[in-house]
Amino acid sequence: MVEVADRAFLRSGKVRDLYALDDERLLLVASDRISAFDVVLPTVVPDKGRVLTGLSRFWFSMTRELVPDHLLAVDPAGLPESWAGMAPELRGRMMICRRVAPLPAELIVRGYLSGSGWLDYQRTGSVSGIPLPAGLLESDRLPEPVFTPSTKAETGHDQNIDFDSLVALVGGPVAERARDIALAVYRAGATHAEQRGILLADTKMELGIAPGDADDQARAGRLLVIDELMTPDSSRFWAAADWQPGRAQASFDKQFVRDWLLRQDWDRTPPGPMLPADVVEGTRSRYVEAYERLTGGSFEHYLATDSVATTTGATDP
């Protein structure tokens, strides 16, 4: 957490710290904290927050024709004077964003059968109430990507819900538009990632509603992508060359940390165990490789310039 004189701090999430700049803008700062099994671990992963921010900026620019996002600026020079001394620490890990009302749900799209989706399928033959063909294996590619939202739990684990439950939370027009956005963004991301040798197995994203009229149809038209987008924290990234259904996959996300934790004598309650140096370095290298494969740019260049490569000609603020 960054301490500043104007005491603009609002709250901390597992990874990000949120600050109020004024009535219309927020500051999101991605830390190097890492969480697993809903527990923030005591060890940080150097530059992790910059990977998350850089990749989110890349995807925002790439998908902006599909859906607007909350990102306004990334230069610390645009912050109030009280932040000036923090510029070196903030560069590359901060986003100045629009204030919006977040939807009370995580929007998850699955293109492959893994994680809680695989467990659900083994029990019911479905994922979040969506029937799937019989005989699928762990890590199988699904016939079509499926939209499987979940609740946002203040404590404990998020719970998968079906589409009707999402409608009950946010209303029909907003739920339908959110589903369409999530599927379109996933398909765009998965197509690009596969061209870069990475399978986007699944991803979760958040949407918010920009201020305006209260009519449900109008609210649906004001949805924006917020927080992060298709990062190693919010997605499963698999090496396409090594993909083989019927087993867990080599990944470029925090599954490396989860796998190490599963071998420890730990009950998944705070505090989590300290990560050894080789697990920290292995995690960092996987995050950096994901960044470089997906963006086509050098992470060292990003650290030096705070500039993200784009492949679409879109503008990264």
C-alpha positions in Angstrom: 0.0 0.0 0.0 1.3 3.5 -0.9 1.0 6.2 1.8 0.2 9.7 0.6 -0.5 13.0 2.4 -4.1 13.4 1.1 -5.2 10.0 2.6 -7.0 9.0 -0.6 -6.8 5.3 0.2 -10.1 3.4 -0.2 -9.3 -0.3 0.2 -6.9 -3.2 -0.7 -7.8 -6.3 -2.6 -5.7 -9.4 -2.7 -3.4 -7.7 -5.2 -4.6 -4.2 -5.9 -4.8 -1.0 -3.8 -7.5 1.5 -4.7 -7.4 5.2 -4.2 -9.8 8.0 -4.8 -8.5 10.9 -6.9 -11.7 12.9 -7.3 -15.4 12.3 -7.9 -14.8 10.8 -11.4 -11.4 9.1 -11.2 -9.8 6.2 -9.2 -6.2 5.1 -9.0 -5.6 1.4 -9.2 -2.1 0.2 -8.1 -1.1 -3.4 -8.7 1.2 -4.7 -6.0 3.5 -7.7 -6.2 1.4 -9.6 -3.7 0.3 -13.1 -4.7 -2.7 -15.1 -3.4 -3.6 -18.7 -3.7 -6.7 -20.5 -2.3 -8.0 -17.1 -1.3 -5.1 -16.4 1.0 -2.6 -13.6 0.4 0.8 -15.2 0.8 3.6 -13.5 2.8 6.1 -13.6 -0.1 5.9 -11.1 -3.0 6.9 -11.9 -6.6 9.0 -9.0 -7.9 7.5 -7.1 -10.9 4.3 -9.2 -10.8 2.1 -6.1 -10.5 3.8 -4.6 -13.6 3.2 -7.8 -15.6 -0.5 -7.6 -14.7 -0.8 -3.9 -15.5 1.1 -4.2 -18.8 -0.9 -7.2 -20.0 -4.2 -5.5 -19.0 -3.2 -2.4 -20.9 -2.4 -4.6 -23.9 -5.7 -6.4 -23.9 -7.7 -3.2 -23.2 -6.2 -1.6 -26.4 -6.8 -4.8 -28.4 -10.4 -5.3 -27.4 -11.6 -1.7 -27.3 -13.6 -2.1 -30.5 -15.6 -4.9 -28.7 -16.1 -3.1 -25.4 -15.0 0.1 -23.7 -12.8 -0.1 -20.6 -12.2 2.1 -17.6 -8.6 3.0 -18.3 -8.0 6.8 -18.7 -4.2 7.2 -18.2 -1.1 5.5 -16.9 1.4 8.3 -16.4 2.2 9.3 -12.8 2.5 12.9 -14.0 -1.3 12.9 -14.2 -1.6 12.4 -10.4 -2.0 15.1 -7.7 1.2 16.7 -6.5 1.1 14.7 -3.3 2.0 11.6 -5.3 5.1 13.0 -7.0 7.6 11.2 -4.8 6.0 7.8 -5.6 6.4 8.1 -9.4 9.2 5.5 -9.7 7.3 2.9 -7.7 4.0 3.6 -9.5 5.3 3.6 -13.1 4.2 0.5 -14.9 1.9 -0.7 -12.2 -0.7 2.1 -12.0 -3.9 2.9 -13.9 -6.0 6.0 -13.6 -9.6 4.8 -14.2 -13.1 6.0 -14.5 -15.4 5.5 -11.5 -18.1 2.9 -12.3 -20.4 0.6 -10.4 -19.0 -2.9 -10.5 -21.3 -5.8 -11.2 -21.7 -8.1 -8.2 -20.3 -11.1 -10.1 -17.2 -12.5 -11.7 -17.7 -13.2 -15.4 -15.9 -16.4 -16.3 -15.5 -18.0 -19.7 -14.1 -21.5 -20.2 -12.8 -22.8 -23.4 -11.2 -25.9 -21.8 -12.3 -28.2 -19.0 -10.1 -27.5 -15.9 -10.2 -26.3 -12.3 -13.7 -26.0 -10.7 -15.3 -26.6 -14.1 -13.6 -30.0 -14.3 -14.8 -30.9 -10.8 -18.3 -29.8 -11.6 -18.3 -31.8 -14.8 -17.2 -34.9 -13.0 -20.0 -34.6 -10.5 -22.8 -33.5 -12.8 -21.8 -33.8 -16.5 -22.4 -30.0 -16.7 -20.6 -26.8 -15.8 -22.6 -24.2 -14.0 -25.8 -25.9 -15.2 -24.6 -26.0 -18.9 -24.7 -29.7 -20.1 -21.5 -30.9 -21.9 -20.9 -34.0 -24.0 -20.2 -37.2 -22.1 -16.7 -38.6 -22.0 -14.6 -35.4 -21.9 -11.2 -35.6 -20.2 -9.5 -33.1 -17.9 -8.1 -30.2 -20.1 -10.2 -31.1 -23.1 -11.2 -28.3 -25.4 -14.9 -27.6 -25.2 -17.1 -27.7 -28.3 -17.8 -24.0 -27.7 -16.6 -21.6 -25.0 -19.1 -21.5 -22.1 -20.0 -18.6 -19.9 -20.0 -19.6 -16.2 -20.4 -16.6 -13.8 -19.7 -16.7 -10.1 -20.5 -14.7 -7.1 -18.0 -12.2 -5.5 -17.5 -13.5 -2.0 -16.4 -11.0 0.6 -15.0 -13.9 2.6 -14.3 -17.4 1.6 -14.6 -18.8 -1.9 -16.6 -17.4 -4.9 -19.5 -19.7 -5.8 -20.3 -20.7 -9.4 -23.8 -19.7 -10.4 -26.0 -20.3 -13.5 -27.2 -17.6 -15.9 -30.6 -17.3 -14.3 -28.9 -16.5 -11.0 -26.9 -13.7 -12.7 -30.2 -12.3 -14.2 -31.6 -12.3 -10.7 -28.6 -10.3 -9.5 -28.3 -7.7 -12.3 -31.4 -7.9 -14.5 -31.9 -9.5 -17.9 -30.5 -6.8 -20.2 -27.3 -6.4 -18.2 -26.8 -10.1 -17.8 -27.2 -10.8 -21.5 -24.9 -7.9 -22.5 -22.3 -9.0 -19.9 -22.4 -12.6 -21.3 -22.0 -11.4 -24.9 -19.1 -9.1 -23.9 -17.3 -11.9 -22.0 -17.6 -14.4 -24.8 -16.5 -11.9 -27.4 -13.5 -10.8 -25.4 -12.5 -14.4 -24.6 -12.7 -15.5 -28.3 -10.6 -12.5 -29.3 -8.0 -13.2 -26.6 -8.0 -17.0 -27.2 -7.4 -16.5 -31.0 -4.5 -14.1 -30.4 -3.0 -16.2 -27.7 -3.0 -19.4 -29.8 -1.2 -17.6 -32.5 1.5 -16.9 -29.9 1.7 -20.5 -28.7 -0.5 -20.1 -25.7 -3.9 -21.6 -25.0 -6.3 -19.4 -23.0 -8.0 -22.2 -21.1 -10.3 -19.9 -19.1 -10.4 -16.4 -17.8 -12.5 -14.3 -15.5 -13.2 -10.6 -16.0 -15.1 -7.9 -14.3 -17.5 -5.3 -15.7 -18.8 -2.1 -14.3 -21.6 0.3 -15.3 -20.7 3.9 -16.0 -23.0 6.5 -14.3 -26.2 7.4 -16.1 -29.9 6.6 -16.4 -31.3 3.8 -14.3 -33.2 2.1 -17.1 -32.0 -1.6 -17.4 -31.5 -1.4 -21.2 -29.5 1.9 -20.8 -27.4 0.4 -18.0 -26.5 -2.6 -20.3 -25.3 -0.2 -22.9 -22.9 1.5 -20.4 -20.9 -1.6 -19.4 -17.2 -1.3 -19.3 -14.3 -3.8 -18.6 -12.7 -2.9 -15.3 -9.8 -4.1 -13.0 -7.6 -6.4 -15.0 -8.0 -8.4 -18.2 -6.7 -11.8 -19.3 -3.6 -11.8 -17.0 -1.8 -14.8 -15.4 -3.7 -14.0 -12.2 -7.2 -14.1 -13.8 -6.6 -16.8 -16.4 -5.2 -20.2 -17.1 -2.5 -19.9 -19.8 -1.2 -23.2 -21.2 1.7 -24.0 -23.5 0.0 -25.0 -26.8 2.9 -27.2 -27.8 2.6 -29.3 -24.6 -1.2 -29.5 -24.4 -2.5 -33.1 -23.9 -6.0 -33.8 -22.6 -6.3 -36.2 -19.7 -3.9 -34.4 -17.3 -3.0 -31.1 -15.8 -1.1 -28.8 -18.2 2.2 -26.8 -18.1 1.1 -23.2 -17.4 2.2 -19.6 -17.4 0.1 -18.6 -14.4 0.1 -19.0 -10.6 -0.7 -22.7 -10.9 3.0 -23.2 -10.3 2.5 -21.7 -6.8 -0.6 -23.6 -6.2 1.2 -26.9 -7.1 4.0 -26.1 -4.6 1.5 -25.2 -1.9 -0.4 -28.5 -2.4 2.8 -30.4 -1.4 3.1 -28.4 1.8 1.5 -29.2 5.2 -0.8 -26.2 5.1 -4.5 -26.0 5.9 -5.2 -23.2 3.4 -5.9 -20.7 6.2 -3.9 -17.5 6.9 -1.0 -17.1 7.2 0.2 -18.9 4.2 3.7 -20.3 4.0 6.7 -18.3 2.8 7.6 -19.2 -0.8 11.1 -20.4 -1.4 13.4 -18.4 -3.8 13.1 -21.0 -6.6 9.3 -20.9 -6.5 9.4 -17.0 -6.5 11.8 -16.9 -9.5 9.9 -19.7 -11.3 6.6 -17.8 -10.9 8.2 -14.5 -12.1 9.7 -16.1 -15.1 6.4 -17.7 -16.1 4.5 -14.3 -15.8 7.2 -12.5 -17.8 7.1 -15.2 -20.5 3.3 -14.8 -20.7 3.7 -11.1 -21.1 6.4 -11.4 -23.8 4.6 -14.1 -25.8 1.2 -12.4 -25.8 2.4 -8.8 -26.4 5.3 -9.7 -28.7 7.3 -7.1 -26.8 10.2 -7.2 -24.3 9.3 -6.9 -20.6 12.6 -5.2 -20.0 11.5 -2.6 -22.5 8.2 -2.2 -20.7 10.1 -1.7 -17.4 12.4 0.9 -19.0 9.8 2.9 -21.0 6.3 2.1 -19.5 5.2 1.5 -23.1 3.3 -1.6 -24.1 3.6 -3.1 -27.6 0.3 -3.2 -29.5 -0.5 -5.3 -32.5 -3.7 -3.5 -33.6 -2.6 0.1 -33.9 -4.8 0.9 -31.0 -3.6 3.5 -28.5 -2.3 2.5 -25.1 -2.7 5.6 -22.8 
